[in-house]
XYZ file of C-alpha atoms in Angstrom:
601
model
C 9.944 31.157 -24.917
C 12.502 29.695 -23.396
C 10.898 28.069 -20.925
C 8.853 26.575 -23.904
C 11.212 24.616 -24.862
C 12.600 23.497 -21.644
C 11.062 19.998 -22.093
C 13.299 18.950 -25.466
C 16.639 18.710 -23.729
C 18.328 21.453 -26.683
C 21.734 20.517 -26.954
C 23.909 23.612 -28.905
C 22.368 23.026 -32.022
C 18.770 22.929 -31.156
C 19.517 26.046 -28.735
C 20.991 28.227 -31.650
C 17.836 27.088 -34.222
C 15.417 28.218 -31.810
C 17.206 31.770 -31.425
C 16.969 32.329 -34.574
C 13.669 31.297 -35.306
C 12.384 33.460 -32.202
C 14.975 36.539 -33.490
C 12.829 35.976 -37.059
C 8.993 35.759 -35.341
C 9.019 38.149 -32.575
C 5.248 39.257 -33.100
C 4.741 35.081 -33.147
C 6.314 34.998 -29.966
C 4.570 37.484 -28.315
C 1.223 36.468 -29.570
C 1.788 33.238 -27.997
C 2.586 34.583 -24.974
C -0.357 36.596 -24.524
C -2.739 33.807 -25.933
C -0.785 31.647 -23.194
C -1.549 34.105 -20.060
C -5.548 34.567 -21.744
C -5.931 30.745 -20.706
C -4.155 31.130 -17.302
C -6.991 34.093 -16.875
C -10.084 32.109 -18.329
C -9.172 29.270 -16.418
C -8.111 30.435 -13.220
C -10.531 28.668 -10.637
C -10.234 25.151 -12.670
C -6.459 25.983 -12.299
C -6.699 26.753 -8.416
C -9.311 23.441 -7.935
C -7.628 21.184 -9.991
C -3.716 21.376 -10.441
C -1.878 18.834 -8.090
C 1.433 19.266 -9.208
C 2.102 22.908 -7.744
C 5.338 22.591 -5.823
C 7.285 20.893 -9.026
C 5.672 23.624 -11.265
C 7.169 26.481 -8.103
C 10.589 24.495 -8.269
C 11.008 25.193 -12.183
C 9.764 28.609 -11.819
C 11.917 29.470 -9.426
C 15.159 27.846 -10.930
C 14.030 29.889 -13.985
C 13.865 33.343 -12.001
C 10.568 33.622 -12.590
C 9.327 33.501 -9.188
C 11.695 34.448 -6.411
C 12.722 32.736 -3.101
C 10.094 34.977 -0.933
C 7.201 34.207 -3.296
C 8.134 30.775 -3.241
C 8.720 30.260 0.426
C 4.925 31.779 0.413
C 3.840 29.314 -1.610
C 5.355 26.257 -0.147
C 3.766 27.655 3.438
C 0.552 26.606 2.615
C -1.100 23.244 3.383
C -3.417 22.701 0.354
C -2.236 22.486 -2.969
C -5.833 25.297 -3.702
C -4.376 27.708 -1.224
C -0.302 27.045 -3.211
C -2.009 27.721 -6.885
C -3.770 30.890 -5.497
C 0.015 32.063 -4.220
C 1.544 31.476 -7.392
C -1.551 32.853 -9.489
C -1.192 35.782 -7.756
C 2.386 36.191 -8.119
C 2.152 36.282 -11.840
C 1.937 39.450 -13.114
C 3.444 39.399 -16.208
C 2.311 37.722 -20.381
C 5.477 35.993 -20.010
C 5.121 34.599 -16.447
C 1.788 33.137 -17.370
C 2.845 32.122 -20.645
C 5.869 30.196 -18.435
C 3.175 28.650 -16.372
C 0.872 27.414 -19.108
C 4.090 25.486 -20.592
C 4.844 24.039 -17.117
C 1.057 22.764 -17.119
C 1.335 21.400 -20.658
C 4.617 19.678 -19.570
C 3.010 18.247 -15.757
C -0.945 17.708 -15.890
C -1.096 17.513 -19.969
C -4.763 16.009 -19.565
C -6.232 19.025 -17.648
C -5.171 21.807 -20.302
C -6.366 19.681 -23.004
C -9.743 18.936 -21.037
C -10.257 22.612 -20.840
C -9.173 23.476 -24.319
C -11.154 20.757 -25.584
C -14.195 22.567 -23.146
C -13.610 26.015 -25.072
C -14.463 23.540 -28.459
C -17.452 22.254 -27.127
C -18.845 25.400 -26.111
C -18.750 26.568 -29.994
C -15.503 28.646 -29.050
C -13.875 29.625 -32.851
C -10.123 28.104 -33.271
C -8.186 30.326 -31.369
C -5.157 32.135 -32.406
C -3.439 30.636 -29.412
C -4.377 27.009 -31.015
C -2.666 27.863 -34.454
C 0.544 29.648 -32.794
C 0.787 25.883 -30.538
C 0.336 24.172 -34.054
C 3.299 25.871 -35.558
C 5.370 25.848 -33.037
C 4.836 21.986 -32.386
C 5.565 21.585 -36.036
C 9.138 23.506 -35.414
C 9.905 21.298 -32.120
C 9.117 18.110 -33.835
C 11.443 19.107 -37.259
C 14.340 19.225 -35.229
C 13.895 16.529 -32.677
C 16.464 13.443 -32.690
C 14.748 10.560 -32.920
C 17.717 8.980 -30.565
C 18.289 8.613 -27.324
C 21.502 10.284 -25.353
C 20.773 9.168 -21.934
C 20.691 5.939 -19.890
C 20.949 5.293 -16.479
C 21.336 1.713 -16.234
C 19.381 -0.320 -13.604
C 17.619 -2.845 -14.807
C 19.470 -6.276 -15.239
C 16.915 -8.577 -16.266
C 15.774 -5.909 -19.004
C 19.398 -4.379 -19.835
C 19.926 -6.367 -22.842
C 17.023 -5.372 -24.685
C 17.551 -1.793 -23.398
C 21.121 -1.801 -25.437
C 19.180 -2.740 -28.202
C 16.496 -0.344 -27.838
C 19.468 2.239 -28.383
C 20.333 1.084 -31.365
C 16.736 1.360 -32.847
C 16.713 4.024 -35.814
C 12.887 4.170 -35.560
C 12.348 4.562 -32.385
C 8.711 5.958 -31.426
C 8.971 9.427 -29.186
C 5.580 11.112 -27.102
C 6.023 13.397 -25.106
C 9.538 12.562 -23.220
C 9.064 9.130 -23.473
C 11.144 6.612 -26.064
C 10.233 3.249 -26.800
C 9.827 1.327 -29.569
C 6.449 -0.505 -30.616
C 7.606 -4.351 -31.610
C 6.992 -7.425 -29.844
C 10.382 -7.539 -29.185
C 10.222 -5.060 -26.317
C 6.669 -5.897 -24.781
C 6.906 -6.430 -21.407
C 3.218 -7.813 -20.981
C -0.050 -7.728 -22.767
C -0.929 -5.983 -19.347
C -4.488 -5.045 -17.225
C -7.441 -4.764 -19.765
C -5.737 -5.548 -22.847
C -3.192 -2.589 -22.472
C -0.013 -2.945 -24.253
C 3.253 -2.398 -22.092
C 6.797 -2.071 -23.507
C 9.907 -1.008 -21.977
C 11.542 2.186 -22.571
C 13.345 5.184 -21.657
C 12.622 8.872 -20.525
C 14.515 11.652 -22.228
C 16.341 12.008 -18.862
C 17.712 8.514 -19.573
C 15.241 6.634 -16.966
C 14.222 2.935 -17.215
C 10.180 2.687 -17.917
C 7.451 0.127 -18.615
C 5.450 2.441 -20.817
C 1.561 1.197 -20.946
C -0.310 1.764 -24.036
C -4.240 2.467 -23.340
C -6.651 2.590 -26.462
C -8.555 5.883 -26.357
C -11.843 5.259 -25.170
C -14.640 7.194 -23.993
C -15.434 4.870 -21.411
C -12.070 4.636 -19.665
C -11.195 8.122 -19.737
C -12.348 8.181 -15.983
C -10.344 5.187 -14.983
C -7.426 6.564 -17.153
C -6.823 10.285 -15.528
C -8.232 8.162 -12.039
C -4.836 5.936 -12.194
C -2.583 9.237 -12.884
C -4.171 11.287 -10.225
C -3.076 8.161 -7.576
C -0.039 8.089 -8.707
C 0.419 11.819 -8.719
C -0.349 12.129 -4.338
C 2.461 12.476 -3.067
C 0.779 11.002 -0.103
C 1.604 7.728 -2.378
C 5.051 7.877 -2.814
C 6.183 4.798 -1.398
C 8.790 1.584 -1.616
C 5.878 -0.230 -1.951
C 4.407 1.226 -4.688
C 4.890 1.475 -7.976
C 6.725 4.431 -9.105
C 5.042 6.839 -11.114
C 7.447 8.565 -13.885
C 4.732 10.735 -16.682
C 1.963 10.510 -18.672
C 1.451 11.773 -22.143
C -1.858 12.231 -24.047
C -1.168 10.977 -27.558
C -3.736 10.808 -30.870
C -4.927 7.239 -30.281
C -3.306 6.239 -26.692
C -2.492 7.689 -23.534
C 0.604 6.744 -22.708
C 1.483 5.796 -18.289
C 4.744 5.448 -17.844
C 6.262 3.690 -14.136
C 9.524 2.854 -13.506
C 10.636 0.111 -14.557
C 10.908 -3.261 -12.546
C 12.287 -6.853 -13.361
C 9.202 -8.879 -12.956
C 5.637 -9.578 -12.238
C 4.952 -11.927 -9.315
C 4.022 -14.716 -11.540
C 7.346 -14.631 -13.470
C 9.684 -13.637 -9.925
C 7.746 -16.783 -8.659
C 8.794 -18.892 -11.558
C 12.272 -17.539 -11.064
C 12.468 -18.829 -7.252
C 11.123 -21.921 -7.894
C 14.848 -23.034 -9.427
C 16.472 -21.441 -5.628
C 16.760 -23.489 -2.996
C 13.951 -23.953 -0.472
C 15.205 -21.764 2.519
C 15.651 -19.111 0.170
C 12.523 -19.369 -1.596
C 10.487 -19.078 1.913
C 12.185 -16.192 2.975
C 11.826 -14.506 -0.557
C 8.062 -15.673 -0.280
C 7.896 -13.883 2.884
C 9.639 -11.026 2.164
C 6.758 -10.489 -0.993
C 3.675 -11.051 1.611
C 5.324 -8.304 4.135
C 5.768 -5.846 0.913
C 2.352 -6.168 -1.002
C 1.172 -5.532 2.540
C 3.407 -2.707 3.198
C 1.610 -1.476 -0.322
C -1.805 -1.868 0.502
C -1.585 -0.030 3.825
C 0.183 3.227 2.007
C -3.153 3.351 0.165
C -5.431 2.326 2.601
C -4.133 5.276 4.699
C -4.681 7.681 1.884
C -7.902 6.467 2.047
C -7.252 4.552 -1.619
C -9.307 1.014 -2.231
C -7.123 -0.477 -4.618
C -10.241 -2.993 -6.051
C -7.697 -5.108 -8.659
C -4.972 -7.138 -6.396
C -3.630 -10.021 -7.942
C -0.392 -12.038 -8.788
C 0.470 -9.486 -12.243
C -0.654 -6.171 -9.973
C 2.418 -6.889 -7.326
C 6.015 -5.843 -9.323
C 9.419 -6.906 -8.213
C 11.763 -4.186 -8.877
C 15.628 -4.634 -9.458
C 15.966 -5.019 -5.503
C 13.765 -7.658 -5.475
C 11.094 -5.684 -3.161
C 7.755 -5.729 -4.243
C 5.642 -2.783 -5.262
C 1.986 -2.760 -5.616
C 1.056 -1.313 -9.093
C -2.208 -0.675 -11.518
C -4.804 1.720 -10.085
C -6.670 1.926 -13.066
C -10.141 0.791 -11.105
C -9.418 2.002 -7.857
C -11.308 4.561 -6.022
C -10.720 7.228 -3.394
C -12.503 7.536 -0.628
C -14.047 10.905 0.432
C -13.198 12.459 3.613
C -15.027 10.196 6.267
C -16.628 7.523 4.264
C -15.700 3.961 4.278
C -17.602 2.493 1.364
C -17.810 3.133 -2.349
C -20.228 2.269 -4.666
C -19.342 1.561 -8.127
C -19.932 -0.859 -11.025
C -18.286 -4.405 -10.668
C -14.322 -4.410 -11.145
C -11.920 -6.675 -10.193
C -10.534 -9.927 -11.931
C -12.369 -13.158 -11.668
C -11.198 -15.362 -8.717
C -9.681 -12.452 -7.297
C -13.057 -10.668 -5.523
C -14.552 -10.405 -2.403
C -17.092 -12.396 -1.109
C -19.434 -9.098 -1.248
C -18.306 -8.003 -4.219
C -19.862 -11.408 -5.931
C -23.342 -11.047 -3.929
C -24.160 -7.968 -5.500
C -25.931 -7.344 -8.995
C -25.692 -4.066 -10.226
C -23.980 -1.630 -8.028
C -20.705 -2.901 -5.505
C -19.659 -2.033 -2.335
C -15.961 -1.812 -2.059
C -15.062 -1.536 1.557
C -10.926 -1.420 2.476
C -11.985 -5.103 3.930
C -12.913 -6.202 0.316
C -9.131 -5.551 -0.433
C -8.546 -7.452 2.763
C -9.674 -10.602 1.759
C -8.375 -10.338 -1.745
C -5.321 -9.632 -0.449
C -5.136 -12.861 2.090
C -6.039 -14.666 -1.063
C -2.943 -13.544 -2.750
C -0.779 -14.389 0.658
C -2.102 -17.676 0.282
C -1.142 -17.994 -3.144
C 2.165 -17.313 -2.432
C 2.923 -18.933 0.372
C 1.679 -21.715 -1.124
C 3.565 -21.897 -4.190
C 0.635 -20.120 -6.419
C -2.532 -22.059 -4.918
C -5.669 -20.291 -4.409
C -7.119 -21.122 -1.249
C -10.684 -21.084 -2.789
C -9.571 -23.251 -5.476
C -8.260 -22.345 -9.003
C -11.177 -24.123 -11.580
C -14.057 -22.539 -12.391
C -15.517 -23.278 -8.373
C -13.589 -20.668 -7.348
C -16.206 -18.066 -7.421
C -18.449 -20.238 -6.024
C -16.225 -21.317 -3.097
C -15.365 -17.386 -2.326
C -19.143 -16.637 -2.513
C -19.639 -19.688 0.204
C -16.751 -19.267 2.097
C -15.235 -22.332 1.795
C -11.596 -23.221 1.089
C -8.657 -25.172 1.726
C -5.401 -24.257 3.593
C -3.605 -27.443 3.209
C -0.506 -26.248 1.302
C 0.797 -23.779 3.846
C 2.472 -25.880 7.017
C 3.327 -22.771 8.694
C 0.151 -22.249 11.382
C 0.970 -18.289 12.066
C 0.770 -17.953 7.847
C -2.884 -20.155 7.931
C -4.345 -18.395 10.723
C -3.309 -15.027 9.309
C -4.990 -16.015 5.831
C -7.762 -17.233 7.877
C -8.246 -14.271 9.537
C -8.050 -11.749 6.564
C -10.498 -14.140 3.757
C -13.539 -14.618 6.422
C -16.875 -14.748 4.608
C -18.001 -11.889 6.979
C -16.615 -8.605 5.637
C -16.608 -7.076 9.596
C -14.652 -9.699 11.188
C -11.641 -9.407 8.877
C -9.098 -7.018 10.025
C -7.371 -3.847 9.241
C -4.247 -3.923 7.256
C -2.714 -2.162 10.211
C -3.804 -5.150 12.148
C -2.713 -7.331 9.398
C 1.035 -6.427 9.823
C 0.398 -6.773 13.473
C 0.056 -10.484 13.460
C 2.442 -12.925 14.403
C 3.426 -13.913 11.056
C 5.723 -10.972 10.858
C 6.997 -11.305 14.125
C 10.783 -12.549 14.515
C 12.742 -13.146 17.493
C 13.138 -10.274 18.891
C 9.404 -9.111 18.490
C 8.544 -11.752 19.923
C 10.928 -11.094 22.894
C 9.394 -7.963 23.255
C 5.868 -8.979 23.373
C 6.546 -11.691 25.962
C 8.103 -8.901 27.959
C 5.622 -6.289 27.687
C 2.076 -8.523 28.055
C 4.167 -10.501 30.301
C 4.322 -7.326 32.971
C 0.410 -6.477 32.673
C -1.310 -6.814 36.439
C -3.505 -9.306 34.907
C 0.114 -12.254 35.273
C 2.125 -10.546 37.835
C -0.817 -11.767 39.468
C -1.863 -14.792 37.541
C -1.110 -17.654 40.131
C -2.924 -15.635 42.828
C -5.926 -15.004 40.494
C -6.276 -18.478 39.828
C -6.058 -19.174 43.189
C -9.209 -16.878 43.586
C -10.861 -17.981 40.718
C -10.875 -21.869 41.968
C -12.240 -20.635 45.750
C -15.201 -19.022 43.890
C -15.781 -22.780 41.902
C -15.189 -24.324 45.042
C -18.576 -22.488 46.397
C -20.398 -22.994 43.584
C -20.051 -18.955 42.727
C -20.197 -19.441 38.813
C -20.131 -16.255 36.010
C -24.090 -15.511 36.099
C -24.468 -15.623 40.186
C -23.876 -12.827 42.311
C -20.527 -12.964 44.442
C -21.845 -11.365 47.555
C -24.426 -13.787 48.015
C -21.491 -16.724 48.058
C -18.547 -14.820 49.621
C -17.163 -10.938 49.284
C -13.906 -10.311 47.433
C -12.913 -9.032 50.290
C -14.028 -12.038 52.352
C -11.923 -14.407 49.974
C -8.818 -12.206 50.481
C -9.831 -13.067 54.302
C -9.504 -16.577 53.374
C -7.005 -16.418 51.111
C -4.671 -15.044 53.475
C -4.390 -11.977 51.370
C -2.903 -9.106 53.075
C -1.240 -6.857 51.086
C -3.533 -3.718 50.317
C -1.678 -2.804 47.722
C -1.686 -6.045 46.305
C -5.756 -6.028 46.972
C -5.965 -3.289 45.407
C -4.169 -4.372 42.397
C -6.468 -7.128 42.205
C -9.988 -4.914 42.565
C -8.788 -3.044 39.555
C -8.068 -6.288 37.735
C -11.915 -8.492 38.415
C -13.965 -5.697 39.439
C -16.132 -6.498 42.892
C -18.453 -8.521 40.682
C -15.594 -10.758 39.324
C -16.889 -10.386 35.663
C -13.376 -9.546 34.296
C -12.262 -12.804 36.738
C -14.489 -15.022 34.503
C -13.531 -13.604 31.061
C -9.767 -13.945 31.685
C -10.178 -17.334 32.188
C -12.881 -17.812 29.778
C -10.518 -16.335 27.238
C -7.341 -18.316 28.031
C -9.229 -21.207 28.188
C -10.547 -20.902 24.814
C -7.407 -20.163 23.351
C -5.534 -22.761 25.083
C -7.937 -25.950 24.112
C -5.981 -28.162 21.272
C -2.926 -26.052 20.980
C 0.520 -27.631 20.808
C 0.826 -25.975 24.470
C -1.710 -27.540 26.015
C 0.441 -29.508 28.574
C 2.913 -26.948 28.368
C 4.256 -28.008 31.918
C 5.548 -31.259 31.011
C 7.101 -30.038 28.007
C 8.904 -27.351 30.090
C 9.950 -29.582 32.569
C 12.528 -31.399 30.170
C 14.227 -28.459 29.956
C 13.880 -26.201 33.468
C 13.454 -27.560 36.263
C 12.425 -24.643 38.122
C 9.362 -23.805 36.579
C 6.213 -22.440 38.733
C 3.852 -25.481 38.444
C 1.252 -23.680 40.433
C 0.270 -21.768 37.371
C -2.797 -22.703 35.332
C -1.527 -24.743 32.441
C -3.108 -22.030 29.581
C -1.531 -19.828 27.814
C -1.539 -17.196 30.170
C 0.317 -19.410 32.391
C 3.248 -19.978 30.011
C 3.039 -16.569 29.252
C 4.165 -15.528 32.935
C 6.931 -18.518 32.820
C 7.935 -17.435 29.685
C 8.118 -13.701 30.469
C 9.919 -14.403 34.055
C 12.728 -16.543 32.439
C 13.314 -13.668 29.864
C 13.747 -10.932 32.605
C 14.978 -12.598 35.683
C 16.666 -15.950 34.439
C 18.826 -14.698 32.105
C 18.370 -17.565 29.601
C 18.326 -16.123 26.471
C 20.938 -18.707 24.756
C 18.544 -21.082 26.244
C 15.692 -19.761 24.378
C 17.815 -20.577 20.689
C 19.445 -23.881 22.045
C 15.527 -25.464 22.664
C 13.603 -23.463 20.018
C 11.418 -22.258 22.736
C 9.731 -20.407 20.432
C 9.104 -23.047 17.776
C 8.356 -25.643 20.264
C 4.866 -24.280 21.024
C 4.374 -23.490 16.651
C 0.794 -21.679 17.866
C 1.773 -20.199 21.111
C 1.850 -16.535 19.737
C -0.834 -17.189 17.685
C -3.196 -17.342 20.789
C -1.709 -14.700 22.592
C -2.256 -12.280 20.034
C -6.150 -13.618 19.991
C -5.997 -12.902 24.092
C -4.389 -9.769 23.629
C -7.391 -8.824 21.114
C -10.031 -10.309 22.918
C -9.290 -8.373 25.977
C -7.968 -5.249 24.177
C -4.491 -5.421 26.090
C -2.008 -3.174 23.793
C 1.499 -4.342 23.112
């Protein structure tokens, strides 16, 4: 019984009621305990499918002496949280240990034992004793509870005042081990779906935003859906919101997360009274983050389904957290579509997600484009890039929009990239935080360096220098080579002696010369209308020295680039003339180059 009554926090008074009140009921106690350990046994392979929360459940046992170190240690050995319940199933042998574990189920996954008490109803299962011993003794525990808080750990400094206040409430409203009080005073939001949210407190004194959901058959899915996300550990993130407990109550369930300072749309209000440097790099900061979010789940296989401005949360170190999975779905092992009933928020859906009529298909690129939607909107100063009246739909569904409030050209090709019409050409989040966008200096550095030393420009001038005898006899992509001239001919000509160096450039074209025609194909491409088009000229200004043998592409400046990082020593120089911003959509191509032709970096 002790462990019972772990979850009240007894202070000396509350500890020396309960001793007497167990000293007086012994028989009541022991009942209990065996009605407890009867569940455990009825419901043993629900227990072994379904409980997520084993390891926290071992940790209290074990601090308890109920379990020792060995069985633990067995327990934490295995991989799946099935194979950890069986351990600890099997380890307890005893009314009392059972009883233990029932409480500790009660106290961590709440909805389960209610779904299977609630289970023994509906299969015209009599009251059991075990549900009138529970009624009693929750009658006891909630005679003698406080309705006051003793703990705080202060954090939150937007929210603190109201928090000081909330402690001097003398009717505040307590579920579970959550304390909040219901008054407009302390609402945080009106929140996803018409959801209430207030702040609060845990009984161990933590900061909350406590979200009231109206008891509903139909969102009882979506309900124990959201906990179960927030549960995997495999979520446990910076980037997303932090999951605290969830309580069952008589009309509501009750989610509480920890508690953070704003929503996007207020923390975006906020900057706009900062200065303008600030403001970008906060801006930017936010777009990395939500990112950073989205890839936690999409690696857990998770489809979030509902990003927007009020699902990304700033906490009190201003980093942004991803929050609400209240309609998003797991993948199963090896799939990469769901099908489901529409979700989402209006103006914030995919493109596929609006052609269908009954029955969706998420795919992790549907969050894609939502979420270069919400990068645009906050790059942009909270424009939609599909428009914000009531053409938006229309505009997502048709794939047209307008980038014109973002100057930045890595931010606008990024968006452009991630909201394309076609669901298979947008990319991976992984890909995502791969683009240049995120890149600073030193990334950059490190890029020039390590494309810079592929075969392909080491030998750039000299392929080039191949490429134009080919033109020069009228050898063109579609003809064959060895009815013009041999590669090994055109080394002849080319004076090209160096087998090593012939060798180097076999591997690179192939005897056919097909890869010869797509790497300049490619640069070509990216090169056309780009700020580095005449890159030579521009260079000249400020080296002298440059190689003006090269093709003027971007491969060219790429090996210029690249050979004035390693061998010039020139570094400063690089700052001093804003190499890097001179040519605004240099890196831009050279990740497109780097795709096209599947070079890794």
């Amino acid at each position: 019984m002790t462990v019972l009554f772990s979850g009240l926090s007894i202070d000396k008074a509350k500890s020396a009621f309960y001793n007497v009140w167990k000293t007086k009921n012994p028989d009541l106690v022991e009942d209990l305990e065996q009605q407890d350990a009867q569940f455990v046994d009825d419901h043993r392979p629900d227990l072994i499918k379904r409980v997520t929360a084993v390891m926290p459940i071992a940790d209290v046992m074990r601090a308890g002496n109920i379990i020792v170190s060995e069985t633990y240690s067995k327990i934490q050995a295995n991989a799946t949280n099935m194979d950890k319940m069986r351990e600890l199933l099997v380890a307890l042998n005893s009314d009392k240990a059972k009883s233990a574990l029932y409480t500790l189920l009660k106290d961590q996954q709440n909805f389960l034992v209610e779904e299977l008490e609630r289970k023994e109803v509906l299969e015209n299962e009599p009251p059991s004793k075990h549900a009138k011993v529970q009624e009693q003794v929750q009658t006891i525990k909630q005679k003698i509870e406080e309705k006051q808080i003793t703990r705080w750990n202060r954090s939150s400094k937007r929210h603190g005042t109201k928090l000081k206040d909330l402690l001097k409430e003398t009717n505040i409203e307590i579920v579970g081990n959550l304390y909040f009080y219901k008054d407009e005073k302390y609402m945080i939001s009106p929140g996803g779906s018409g959801a209430q949210v207030y702040i609060g407190l845990s009984e161990d004194g933590i900061e909350v935003a406590i979200k009231l959901i109206t008891k509903n058959p139909k969102n009882n899915k979506d309900i124990e859906n959201e906990l179960n996300h927030l549960q995997d550990l495999r979520l446990e993130s910076p980037y997303i919101v932090r999951y605290v407990n969830f309580v069952v109550g008589k009309d509501f369930y009750y989610l509480a997360n920890r508690l953070c300072e704003y929503d996007l749309v207020d923390y975006m209000d906020d900057l706009r009274l900062q200065e303008q440097k600030h403001k970008d790099n906060a801006l930017g900061k936010i777009v990395k983050e939500m990112l950073l979010g989205l890839q936690v789940l999409h690696r857990a296989g998770v489809i979030h389904r509902d990003i927007k401005p009020r699902n990304v949360l700033i906490d009190v170190e201003k980093r942004a957290r991803l929050a609400d999975f209240g309609i998003s779905r797991k993948l199963e092992e090896g799939k990469t579509t769901v099908y489901t009933v529409r979700a989402g928020t209006r103006g914030w859906e995919a493109t596929e997600i609006l052609n269908q009529t009954e029955k969706s298909r998420y795919k992790k690129s549907s969050d894609i484009q939502v979420a270069g939607m919400l990068t645009y909107y906050i790059l942009s100063d909270g424009k939609h890039p599909f428009g914000d009246d009531i053409c938006c739909e229309v505009n997502i569904f048709k794939g047209e929009y307008s980038l014109d409030d973002v100057r930045d050209k890595e931010a606008t090709d990024l968006v452009e990239w991630m909201i394309n019409k076609d669901a298979d050409k947008r990319p991976t989040v992984d890909k995502v935080l791969d683009h240049p966008y995120f890149w600073d200096d030193k990334s950059k550095d490190a890029v020039l360096r390590k494309l810079g030393d592929r075969p392909e420009i080491q030998n750039y001038e000299t392929l080039a220098r191949l490429r134009n005898l080919y033109i020069q006899k009228e050898h063109t992509e579609e003809t064959d080579p060895t009815a013009t001239l041999t590669i090994y001919e055109a080394f002849s000509e080319l004076k090209i002696e160096n087998e090593k160096r012939k060798r180097d450039i076999i591997a690179i074209v192939g005897e056919d010369l097909k890869k010869l025609w797509t790497l300049f194909k490619t640069a070509k491409e990216a090169t056309e209308g780009k700020t580095f088009s005449n890159w030579k000229l521009q260079l000249s200004e400020i080296w002298t020295d440059i190689n003006k043998k090269l093709p003027e592409d971007v491969l060219g400046l790429l090996r210029v680039l690249r050979n004035k990082l390693v061998h010039g020593n020139v570094r400063n120089e690089f700052e001093e003339n804003n190499i890097f911003g001179l040519f605004p959509d240099f890196f831009i191509s050279l990740h497109r180059v780097a795709k096209d032709l599947d070079w890794d970096y």
